[in-house]
Amino acid sequence: MNSFSWVFIIALAASVMLRLWLANRHTGHVRRNRDSVPESFTGRVSQDEHRKAADYTITNTRTGMLALVYDSLLLLGWTLGGGLELLDSSWRSAALGPVLTGTLAILSAMVLMTLLDLPFSIYHTFVTEQRFGFNRSTPALFISDLLKQGVLLALIGGPLIALALWIMDASGGLWWLYVWLVWMTFTLVMFWAWPTVIAPLFNKFSPLEDEALQQRIQALMDKCGFRSNGIFVMDGSKRSGHGNAYFTGFGNNKRIVFFDTLLESLEPAEIEAVLAHELGHFRLRHIQKRLLSTMALSFAALALLGWLAGEAWFYQGLGISQPSAWMALLLFIMVLPVFTFFLQPLLSLLSRKHEFEADAYAVQQSSGTDLVQALVKMYRENASTLTPDPLYSAYHDSHPPAPVRIEHIYANIKA
Ligand SMILES: [Zn+2]
């Protein structure tokens, strides 16, 4: 324990208390509004659907609070409680050389953390989602997903960690700059390869077959000057009843993906409006902006790590007696979110700004009323609350609260 231990403990306690306070406000606000559908949704969302969304939100928020306390205690156990110290000394005693020792220490810590979080992910899928009628997954599918993730971690994560550790050891004071370059290259390759290499391991993607809809979508894409590698339908219903649509990849490997669950419930005009919103993110360069800010943030983070890794108090303050490149990396990854949590409102604000802009674009290129129809259906079918606590939502939400968002779309239609 040193004074940095106290900085860490205080930041952790402050972030946990802030989160719990916000979550508590949120459940209170949702409960108070449980019996009254907001005015702009009357006739479109029934009383029962509104109550279901409230119950679903409250259940998820409460489980989230429990998971937060559990994870924070685990983090204390890993650091000040001596968990990582024990793991580190066990791998060190095998005398495998720094890069292999470090890689195995980091990978085993990641596997243990995933296993320790399993009770919550199992509860979420097979109790909460089941109860609200969203779960379509089976224990066999759940286990096979977990095993696939483990294999990917070993095959892709292992070599990447080994490379980073080797650079840290071998390249002098500017190692963090080289690690950043490797990390950025990796991010870009993954972003590019995701739709064709990784995602198909977990889901089936088939080309959109509905010809009328396809023509409609093609016409919109031509109008917006967007060229993609195809429109695909993903079998999201394999795991969950929740529906969505997204863009993936970049350069010559862009794809538009619709969940089959979404296609089932939306009319062609509504699908077009949703797509126009997604195209808005692309045309307004939101995707590039997000990528650039990720690059800038990770540059700052690695520069910070470059400094911290050389300071003995950083390790001692977090319960590690022997400084090493791998422990610097692992501690940093585990502890950084405690501090960056305080930046969350800023990131949420930027994200909501992009959502408003993409909505405005969709109103211009397609139909605003169809977009509203589609959103209402998506809120209803995903049991999203229409009445989040304003402060909770401002802190956490990447999307504007439903009534605010719809009000903005109507304002855009009139303008
Ligand atoms: Zn969006």
CSV table of C-alpha atoms and ligand atoms in Angstrom, one decimal:
chain,number,residue,atom,x,y,z
A,1,MET,CA,0.0,0.0,0.0
A,2,ASN,CA,1.2,3.5,-0.8
A,3,SER,CA,-0.5,6.8,-1.6
A,4,PHE,CA,-1.3,5.6,-5.1
A,5,SER,CA,-3.3,2.8,-3.5
A,6,TRP,CA,-5.5,5.4,-1.9
A,7,VAL,CA,-5.9,7.4,-5.1
A,8,PHE,CA,-7.1,4.1,-6.7
A,9,ILE,CA,-9.4,3.2,-3.8
A,10,ILE,CA,-11.0,6.7,-3.7
A,11,ALA,CA,-11.5,6.8,-7.5
A,12,LEU,CA,-13.0,3.3,-7.4
A,13,ALA,CA,-15.3,4.1,-4.5
A,14,ALA,CA,-16.4,7.4,-6.1
A,15,SER,CA,-17.2,5.8,-9.4
A,16,VAL,CA,-19.1,2.9,-7.8
A,17,MET,CA,-21.1,5.3,-5.7
A,18,LEU,CA,-21.8,7.6,-8.6
A,19,ARG,CA,-23.0,4.6,-10.7
A,20,LEU,CA,-25.2,3.2,-8.0
A,21,TRP,CA,-26.7,6.6,-7.3
A,22,LEU,CA,-27.5,7.1,-11.0
A,23,ALA,CA,-28.9,3.6,-11.4
A,24,ASN,CA,-31.1,4.1,-8.3
A,25,ARG,CA,-32.5,7.3,-9.7
A,26,HIS,CA,-33.1,5.5,-13.0
A,27,THR,CA,-35.1,2.6,-11.5
A,28,GLY,CA,-37.1,5.1,-9.4
A,29,HIS,CA,-37.9,7.2,-12.4
A,30,VAL,CA,-38.9,4.3,-14.5
A,31,ARG,CA,-41.1,2.9,-11.7
A,32,ARG,CA,-42.9,6.2,-11.1
A,33,ASN,CA,-43.7,6.3,-14.9
A,34,ARG,CA,-44.6,2.7,-15.1
A,35,ASP,CA,-48.3,3.2,-15.5
A,36,SER,CA,-48.5,6.1,-17.9
A,37,VAL,CA,-47.4,5.9,-21.5
A,38,PRO,CA,-45.7,9.2,-22.6
A,39,GLU,CA,-48.1,11.4,-24.6
A,40,SER,CA,-46.2,11.1,-27.9
A,41,PHE,CA,-46.5,7.3,-27.7
A,42,THR,CA,-50.2,6.9,-26.8
A,43,GLY,CA,-51.9,4.6,-29.3
A,44,ARG,CA,-48.6,3.3,-30.5
A,45,VAL,CA,-47.3,1.6,-27.3
A,46,SER,CA,-49.9,-0.2,-25.2
A,47,GLN,CA,-50.1,0.1,-21.4
A,48,ASP,CA,-49.0,-3.5,-21.1
A,49,GLU,CA,-46.0,-3.0,-23.4
A,50,HIS,CA,-45.0,0.0,-21.5
A,51,ARG,CA,-45.2,-1.9,-18.2
A,52,LYS,CA,-43.1,-4.7,-19.6
A,53,ALA,CA,-40.4,-2.2,-20.8
A,54,ALA,CA,-40.4,-0.7,-17.2
A,55,ASP,CA,-40.0,-4.1,-15.6
A,56,TYR,CA,-37.4,-5.2,-18.0
A,57,THR,CA,-35.4,-2.0,-17.5
A,58,ILE,CA,-35.6,-2.2,-13.7
A,59,THR,CA,-34.6,-5.8,-13.7
A,60,ASN,CA,-31.6,-5.2,-15.9
A,61,THR,CA,-30.5,-2.1,-14.0
A,62,ARG,CA,-30.7,-3.9,-10.6
A,63,THR,CA,-28.7,-6.9,-11.9
A,64,GLY,CA,-26.2,-4.4,-13.3
A,65,MET,CA,-25.9,-2.8,-9.8
A,66,LEU,CA,-25.2,-6.2,-8.3
A,67,ALA,CA,-22.6,-7.0,-11.0
A,68,LEU,CA,-21.0,-3.6,-10.4
A,69,VAL,CA,-20.4,-4.3,-6.7
A,70,TYR,CA,-19.2,-7.8,-7.5
A,71,ASP,CA,-16.8,-6.7,-10.2
A,72,SER,CA,-15.4,-3.9,-8.0
A,73,LEU,CA,-14.7,-6.3,-5.1
A,74,LEU,CA,-13.0,-8.6,-7.6
A,75,LEU,CA,-10.9,-5.8,-8.9
A,76,LEU,CA,-9.8,-5.1,-5.3
A,77,GLY,CA,-9.1,-8.8,-4.8
A,78,TRP,CA,-7.0,-9.0,-8.0
A,79,THR,CA,-4.9,-5.9,-7.1
A,80,LEU,CA,-4.6,-5.0,-3.4
A,81,GLY,CA,-5.9,-8.4,-2.3
A,82,GLY,CA,-2.9,-10.2,-4.0
A,83,GLY,CA,-4.7,-12.1,-6.8
A,84,LEU,CA,-2.5,-10.9,-9.6
A,85,GLU,CA,0.6,-11.2,-7.4
A,86,LEU,CA,-0.2,-14.8,-6.8
A,87,LEU,CA,-0.8,-15.5,-10.5
A,88,ASP,CA,2.4,-13.6,-11.4
A,89,SER,CA,4.6,-15.6,-9.0
A,90,SER,CA,3.1,-18.9,-10.2
A,91,TRP,CA,4.0,-18.1,-13.8
A,92,ARG,CA,7.4,-16.8,-12.8
A,93,SER,CA,8.3,-20.0,-11.0
A,94,ALA,CA,7.8,-21.9,-14.3
A,95,ALA,CA,10.9,-19.9,-15.7
A,96,LEU,CA,9.7,-19.7,-19.3
A,97,GLY,CA,11.4,-16.4,-20.2
A,98,PRO,CA,9.8,-13.0,-20.1
A,99,VAL,CA,7.7,-13.0,-23.3
A,100,LEU,CA,6.1,-16.4,-22.7
A,101,THR,CA,5.6,-15.8,-19.0
A,102,GLY,CA,4.0,-12.5,-19.6
A,103,THR,CA,1.7,-13.7,-22.4
A,104,LEU,CA,0.5,-16.7,-20.3
A,105,ALA,CA,0.0,-14.5,-17.2
A,106,ILE,CA,-2.2,-12.0,-19.2
A,107,LEU,CA,-4.1,-14.7,-21.0
A,108,SER,CA,-4.8,-16.7,-17.9
A,109,ALA,CA,-5.9,-13.6,-16.0
A,110,MET,CA,-8.4,-12.9,-18.9
A,111,VAL,CA,-9.7,-16.4,-18.9
A,112,LEU,CA,-10.2,-16.3,-15.1
A,113,MET,CA,-11.9,-13.0,-15.3
A,114,THR,CA,-14.3,-14.3,-17.9
A,115,LEU,CA,-15.0,-17.4,-15.8
A,116,LEU,CA,-15.7,-15.3,-12.7
A,117,ASP,CA,-18.2,-13.2,-14.6
A,118,LEU,CA,-20.0,-16.3,-16.0
A,119,PRO,CA,-22.7,-16.4,-13.3
A,120,PHE,CA,-23.9,-12.9,-14.4
A,121,SER,CA,-23.8,-13.7,-18.1
A,122,ILE,CA,-25.6,-17.0,-17.5
A,123,TYR,CA,-28.2,-15.2,-15.3
A,124,HIS,CA,-28.7,-12.5,-17.9
A,125,THR,CA,-29.3,-14.9,-20.8
A,126,PHE,CA,-31.2,-17.8,-19.2
A,127,VAL,CA,-33.1,-16.0,-16.4
A,128,THR,CA,-33.7,-12.3,-17.4
A,129,GLU,CA,-33.9,-12.7,-21.1
A,130,GLN,CA,-35.8,-15.9,-20.8
A,131,ARG,CA,-38.4,-14.3,-18.4
A,132,PHE,CA,-39.0,-11.4,-20.8
A,133,GLY,CA,-39.3,-13.7,-23.8
A,134,PHE,CA,-36.1,-12.5,-25.6
A,135,ASN,CA,-33.8,-15.5,-25.1
A,136,ARG,CA,-33.5,-17.9,-28.1
A,137,SER,CA,-30.1,-19.3,-27.0
A,138,THR,CA,-29.5,-22.8,-25.6
A,139,PRO,CA,-26.9,-24.0,-23.1
A,140,ALA,CA,-25.1,-25.8,-26.0
A,141,LEU,CA,-24.9,-22.6,-28.1
A,142,PHE,CA,-23.8,-20.6,-25.1
A,143,ILE,CA,-21.0,-23.0,-24.4
A,144,SER,CA,-19.9,-23.3,-28.0
A,145,ASP,CA,-19.8,-19.4,-28.2
A,146,LEU,CA,-17.6,-19.4,-25.1
A,147,LEU,CA,-15.3,-22.0,-26.5
A,148,LYS,CA,-15.0,-20.1,-29.8
A,149,GLN,CA,-14.2,-16.9,-28.0
A,150,GLY,CA,-11.5,-18.8,-26.0
A,151,VAL,CA,-9.9,-20.1,-29.2
A,152,LEU,CA,-10.0,-16.7,-30.8
A,153,LEU,CA,-8.3,-15.2,-27.7
A,154,ALA,CA,-5.6,-17.8,-27.9
A,155,LEU,CA,-5.0,-17.5,-31.7
A,156,ILE,CA,-5.3,-13.8,-32.1
A,157,GLY,CA,-4.8,-12.3,-28.6
A,158,GLY,CA,-1.9,-14.5,-27.7
A,159,PRO,CA,0.5,-13.5,-30.6
A,160,LEU,CA,-0.6,-9.9,-30.3
A,161,ILE,CA,0.2,-9.8,-26.5
A,162,ALA,CA,3.5,-11.6,-27.1
A,163,LEU,CA,4.4,-9.1,-29.8
A,164,ALA,CA,3.6,-6.1,-27.5
A,165,LEU,CA,5.6,-7.6,-24.7
A,166,TRP,CA,8.6,-8.3,-27.0
A,167,ILE,CA,8.5,-4.6,-28.2
A,168,MET,CA,8.3,-3.4,-24.6
A,169,ASP,CA,11.4,-5.3,-23.7
A,170,ALA,CA,13.4,-4.8,-26.8
A,171,SER,CA,12.9,-1.3,-28.1
A,172,GLY,CA,13.9,1.2,-25.5
A,173,GLY,CA,12.2,4.3,-24.2
A,174,LEU,CA,9.8,4.8,-27.1
A,175,TRP,CA,8.3,1.3,-26.9
A,176,TRP,CA,4.8,2.7,-26.2
A,177,LEU,CA,4.9,4.4,-29.6
A,178,TYR,CA,5.6,1.1,-31.4
A,179,VAL,CA,3.0,-0.7,-29.4
A,180,TRP,CA,0.5,2.0,-30.4
A,181,LEU,CA,1.4,1.5,-34.1
A,182,VAL,CA,0.9,-2.3,-33.8
A,183,TRP,CA,-2.3,-1.8,-31.9
A,184,MET,CA,-3.7,0.6,-34.5
A,185,THR,CA,-2.7,-1.7,-37.4
A,186,PHE,CA,-4.4,-4.5,-35.6
A,187,THR,CA,-7.6,-2.4,-35.0
A,188,LEU,CA,-7.8,-1.5,-38.7
A,189,VAL,CA,-7.2,-5.1,-39.9
A,190,MET,CA,-9.9,-6.4,-37.5
A,191,PHE,CA,-12.3,-3.6,-38.5
A,192,TRP,CA,-11.8,-4.6,-42.2
A,193,ALA,CA,-11.8,-8.4,-41.6
A,194,TRP,CA,-14.6,-8.5,-39.1
A,195,PRO,CA,-17.6,-8.9,-41.5
A,196,THR,CA,-16.0,-11.6,-43.6
A,197,VAL,CA,-13.7,-13.5,-41.2
A,198,ILE,CA,-14.8,-13.2,-37.6
A,199,ALA,CA,-18.6,-12.5,-37.6
A,200,PRO,CA,-19.4,-15.6,-39.7
A,201,LEU,CA,-17.9,-17.8,-37.0
A,202,PHE,CA,-20.9,-16.8,-34.8
A,203,ASN,CA,-23.7,-16.1,-37.2
A,204,LYS,CA,-25.0,-16.9,-40.6
A,205,PHE,CA,-25.1,-14.1,-43.1
A,206,SER,CA,-27.2,-14.5,-46.2
A,207,PRO,CA,-27.8,-12.0,-49.0
A,208,LEU,CA,-31.1,-10.2,-48.8
A,209,GLU,CA,-33.5,-12.1,-51.0
A,210,ASP,CA,-36.5,-9.9,-51.1
A,211,GLU,CA,-36.0,-8.3,-54.6
A,212,ALA,CA,-38.4,-5.4,-54.2
A,213,LEU,CA,-36.8,-4.4,-50.9
A,214,GLN,CA,-33.3,-4.9,-52.4
A,215,GLN,CA,-34.1,-2.5,-55.3
A,216,ARG,CA,-35.5,0.0,-52.9
A,217,ILE,CA,-32.4,-0.1,-50.7
A,218,GLN,CA,-30.1,0.1,-53.8
A,219,ALA,CA,-32.0,3.2,-55.0
A,220,LEU,CA,-31.4,4.8,-51.6
A,221,MET,CA,-27.7,3.9,-51.6
A,222,ASP,CA,-27.2,5.3,-55.1
A,223,LYS,CA,-28.9,8.5,-54.0
A,224,CYS,CA,-26.7,8.8,-51.0
A,225,GLY,CA,-23.5,7.9,-53.0
A,226,PHE,CA,-22.8,4.8,-50.9
A,227,ARG,CA,-21.2,1.7,-52.4
A,228,SER,CA,-21.3,-1.5,-50.3
A,229,ASN,CA,-20.3,-5.1,-50.7
A,230,GLY,CA,-23.8,-6.2,-50.2
A,231,ILE,CA,-26.8,-6.2,-48.0
A,232,PHE,CA,-27.0,-9.1,-45.7
A,233,VAL,CA,-29.4,-10.7,-43.3
A,234,MET,CA,-28.0,-12.1,-40.0
A,235,ASP,CA,-29.7,-14.8,-38.1
A,236,GLY,CA,-29.8,-12.8,-34.9
A,237,SER,CA,-32.9,-14.9,-33.9
A,238,LYS,CA,-30.5,-17.7,-33.2
A,239,ARG,CA,-29.6,-16.1,-29.8
A,240,SER,CA,-32.1,-13.4,-29.1
A,241,GLY,CA,-35.4,-11.7,-30.0
A,242,HIS,CA,-33.8,-8.3,-30.0
A,243,GLY,CA,-33.5,-6.6,-33.4
A,244,ASN,CA,-31.0,-4.2,-34.9
A,245,ALA,CA,-29.3,-3.1,-38.1
A,246,TYR,CA,-25.7,-2.0,-38.5
A,247,PHE,CA,-22.8,-1.2,-40.8
A,248,THR,CA,-19.6,-3.1,-40.7
A,249,GLY,CA,-16.2,-3.0,-42.3
A,250,PHE,CA,-14.6,-0.2,-44.4
A,251,GLY,CA,-12.9,0.4,-47.7
A,252,ASN,CA,-13.9,-2.2,-50.2
A,253,ASN,CA,-15.3,-4.5,-47.5
A,254,LYS,CA,-18.4,-2.5,-46.3
A,255,ARG,CA,-21.6,-4.4,-45.5
A,256,ILE,CA,-25.0,-3.5,-44.4
A,257,VAL,CA,-26.4,-6.1,-42.0
A,258,PHE,CA,-30.0,-6.4,-40.9
A,259,PHE,CA,-31.1,-8.8,-38.1
A,260,ASP,CA,-33.7,-11.2,-39.3
A,261,THR,CA,-35.8,-10.2,-36.3
A,262,LEU,CA,-35.9,-6.6,-37.5
A,263,LEU,CA,-36.8,-7.5,-41.1
A,264,GLU,CA,-39.7,-9.5,-39.8
A,265,SER,CA,-41.3,-6.6,-37.9
A,266,LEU,CA,-40.6,-3.6,-40.2
A,267,GLU,CA,-42.4,-2.5,-43.4
A,268,PRO,CA,-40.1,-1.8,-46.5
A,269,ALA,CA,-40.5,1.9,-46.1
A,270,GLU,CA,-39.5,1.7,-42.4
A,271,ILE,CA,-36.4,-0.4,-43.3
A,272,GLU,CA,-35.4,2.2,-45.8
A,273,ALA,CA,-35.7,4.9,-43.2
A,274,VAL,CA,-33.5,3.0,-40.7
A,275,LEU,CA,-31.0,2.4,-43.4
A,276,ALA,CA,-31.0,6.1,-44.3
A,277,HIS,CA,-30.1,6.8,-40.6
A,278,GLU,CA,-27.2,4.4,-40.8
A,279,LEU,CA,-26.1,5.9,-44.2
A,280,GLY,CA,-26.2,9.3,-42.4
A,281,HIS,CA,-23.5,8.0,-39.9
A,282,PHE,CA,-21.4,7.1,-42.9
A,283,ARG,CA,-22.0,10.2,-45.0
A,284,LEU,CA,-21.4,12.6,-42.1
A,285,ARG,CA,-18.2,10.8,-41.4
A,286,HIS,CA,-19.2,9.7,-37.9
A,287,ILE,CA,-17.4,6.4,-38.4
A,288,GLN,CA,-14.1,8.0,-39.4
A,289,LYS,CA,-14.4,10.5,-36.6
A,290,ARG,CA,-15.0,7.7,-34.1
A,291,LEU,CA,-12.0,5.8,-35.4
A,292,LEU,CA,-9.8,8.9,-35.3
A,293,SER,CA,-10.8,9.7,-31.7
A,294,THR,CA,-10.1,6.1,-30.7
A,295,MET,CA,-6.7,6.4,-32.2
A,296,ALA,CA,-6.0,9.7,-30.4
A,297,LEU,CA,-7.3,8.3,-27.0
A,298,SER,CA,-5.2,5.1,-27.3
A,299,PHE,CA,-2.1,7.2,-28.2
A,300,ALA,CA,-2.6,9.2,-25.0
A,301,ALA,CA,-3.3,6.1,-23.0
A,302,LEU,CA,-0.1,4.3,-24.2
A,303,ALA,CA,2.0,7.4,-23.6
A,304,LEU,CA,0.7,7.4,-20.0
A,305,LEU,CA,1.5,3.7,-19.8
A,306,GLY,CA,4.9,4.4,-21.1
A,307,TRP,CA,5.5,6.6,-18.1
A,308,LEU,CA,3.7,4.5,-15.5
A,309,ALA,CA,5.5,1.2,-16.5
A,310,GLY,CA,8.8,2.8,-15.3
A,311,GLU,CA,7.5,3.9,-11.9
A,312,ALA,CA,7.8,1.5,-9.0
A,313,TRP,CA,5.0,3.1,-7.0
A,314,PHE,CA,2.5,2.1,-9.8
A,315,TYR,CA,3.1,-1.6,-9.2
A,316,GLN,CA,3.4,-1.4,-5.4
A,317,GLY,CA,0.3,0.8,-5.2
A,318,LEU,CA,-1.7,-1.9,-6.9
A,319,GLY,CA,-0.3,-4.9,-5.0
A,320,ILE,CA,2.5,-6.1,-7.3
A,321,SER,CA,5.9,-6.5,-5.8
A,322,GLN,CA,8.0,-7.1,-8.9
A,323,PRO,CA,7.7,-4.7,-11.8
A,324,SER,CA,7.4,-6.2,-15.3
A,325,ALA,CA,6.1,-5.3,-18.7
A,326,TRP,CA,3.2,-7.7,-18.6
A,327,MET,CA,2.0,-6.6,-15.1
A,328,ALA,CA,2.2,-3.0,-16.3
A,329,LEU,CA,0.0,-3.9,-19.3
A,330,LEU,CA,-2.5,-6.0,-17.3
A,331,LEU,CA,-2.8,-3.5,-14.4
A,332,PHE,CA,-3.3,-0.7,-16.8
A,333,ILE,CA,-6.1,-2.5,-18.7
A,334,MET,CA,-7.8,-3.4,-15.5
A,335,VAL,CA,-7.5,-0.1,-13.6
A,336,LEU,CA,-7.8,2.5,-16.4
A,337,PRO,CA,-11.6,2.2,-16.7
A,338,VAL,CA,-12.0,3.2,-13.1
A,339,PHE,CA,-10.6,6.6,-14.0
A,340,THR,CA,-12.0,7.0,-17.6
A,341,PHE,CA,-15.5,6.4,-16.2
A,342,PHE,CA,-15.6,10.0,-15.3
A,343,LEU,CA,-15.3,10.9,-19.1
A,344,GLN,CA,-18.4,8.9,-19.9
A,345,PRO,CA,-20.8,11.9,-20.0
A,346,LEU,CA,-18.7,13.6,-22.6
A,347,LEU,CA,-18.6,10.5,-24.8
A,348,SER,CA,-22.3,10.0,-24.5
A,349,LEU,CA,-22.9,13.6,-25.4
A,350,LEU,CA,-20.9,13.3,-28.6
A,351,SER,CA,-22.6,10.0,-29.5
A,352,ARG,CA,-26.1,11.5,-29.0
A,353,LYS,CA,-25.0,14.5,-31.2
A,354,HIS,CA,-24.2,12.0,-34.0
A,355,GLU,CA,-27.5,10.3,-33.5
A,356,PHE,CA,-29.4,13.6,-34.0
A,357,GLU,CA,-27.4,14.4,-37.1
A,358,ALA,CA,-28.0,10.9,-38.6
A,359,ASP,CA,-31.7,11.3,-37.9
A,360,ALA,CA,-31.8,14.7,-39.6
A,361,TYR,CA,-30.0,13.1,-42.6
A,362,ALA,CA,-32.5,10.3,-42.7
A,363,VAL,CA,-35.4,12.8,-42.7
A,364,GLN,CA,-33.8,14.5,-45.7
A,365,GLN,CA,-33.0,11.4,-47.8
A,366,SER,CA,-36.0,9.2,-46.8
A,367,SER,CA,-39.1,9.7,-44.8
A,368,GLY,CA,-39.1,11.1,-41.2
A,369,THR,CA,-42.6,9.6,-40.4
A,370,ASP,CA,-41.4,6.1,-41.5
A,371,LEU,CA,-38.3,6.6,-39.3
A,372,VAL,CA,-40.5,7.4,-36.3
A,373,GLN,CA,-42.7,4.4,-37.1
A,374,ALA,CA,-39.6,2.1,-37.2
A,375,LEU,CA,-38.2,3.5,-34.0
A,376,VAL,CA,-41.5,3.0,-32.1
A,377,LYS,CA,-41.6,-0.6,-33.3
A,378,MET,CA,-38.0,-1.1,-32.2
A,379,TYR,CA,-38.6,0.4,-28.8
A,380,ARG,CA,-41.6,-1.7,-28.4
A,381,GLU,CA,-40.1,-4.9,-29.5
A,382,ASN,CA,-36.9,-4.5,-27.6
A,383,ALA,CA,-38.8,-3.4,-24.5
A,384,SER,CA,-36.7,-0.2,-24.3
A,385,THR,CA,-37.9,2.2,-21.7
A,386,LEU,CA,-39.5,5.4,-23.0
A,387,THR,CA,-39.0,7.2,-19.7
A,388,PRO,CA,-35.3,7.0,-18.6
A,389,ASP,CA,-34.1,9.1,-15.7
A,390,PRO,CA,-32.8,12.3,-17.5
A,391,LEU,CA,-29.5,12.4,-15.5
A,392,TYR,CA,-28.9,8.7,-15.9
A,393,SER,CA,-29.5,8.9,-19.6
A,394,ALA,CA,-27.3,12.0,-20.0
A,395,TYR,CA,-24.5,10.1,-18.3
A,396,HIS,CA,-24.7,6.7,-19.9
A,397,ASP,CA,-26.9,6.7,-23.1
A,398,SER,CA,-25.3,6.7,-26.5
A,399,HIS,CA,-28.8,7.4,-28.0
A,400,PRO,CA,-31.2,10.2,-27.0
A,401,PRO,CA,-34.2,9.2,-24.8
A,402,ALA,CA,-37.1,8.0,-27.0
A,403,PRO,CA,-39.4,11.0,-26.6
A,404,VAL,CA,-36.6,13.6,-27.2
A,405,ARG,CA,-35.4,11.7,-30.2
A,406,ILE,CA,-38.9,11.6,-31.8
A,407,GLU,CA,-39.6,15.2,-31.0
A,408,HIS,CA,-36.4,16.2,-32.9
A,409,ILE,CA,-37.3,14.1,-35.9
A,410,TYR,CA,-40.7,15.9,-36.1
A,411,ALA,CA,-39.0,19.2,-35.8
A,412,ASN,CA,-36.7,18.2,-38.7
A,413,ILE,CA,-39.7,17.2,-40.8
A,414,LYS,CA,-41.3,20.6,-40.3
A,415,ALA,CA,-38.0,22.5,-41.0
B,1,ZN,ZN,-27.4,5.8,-35.1
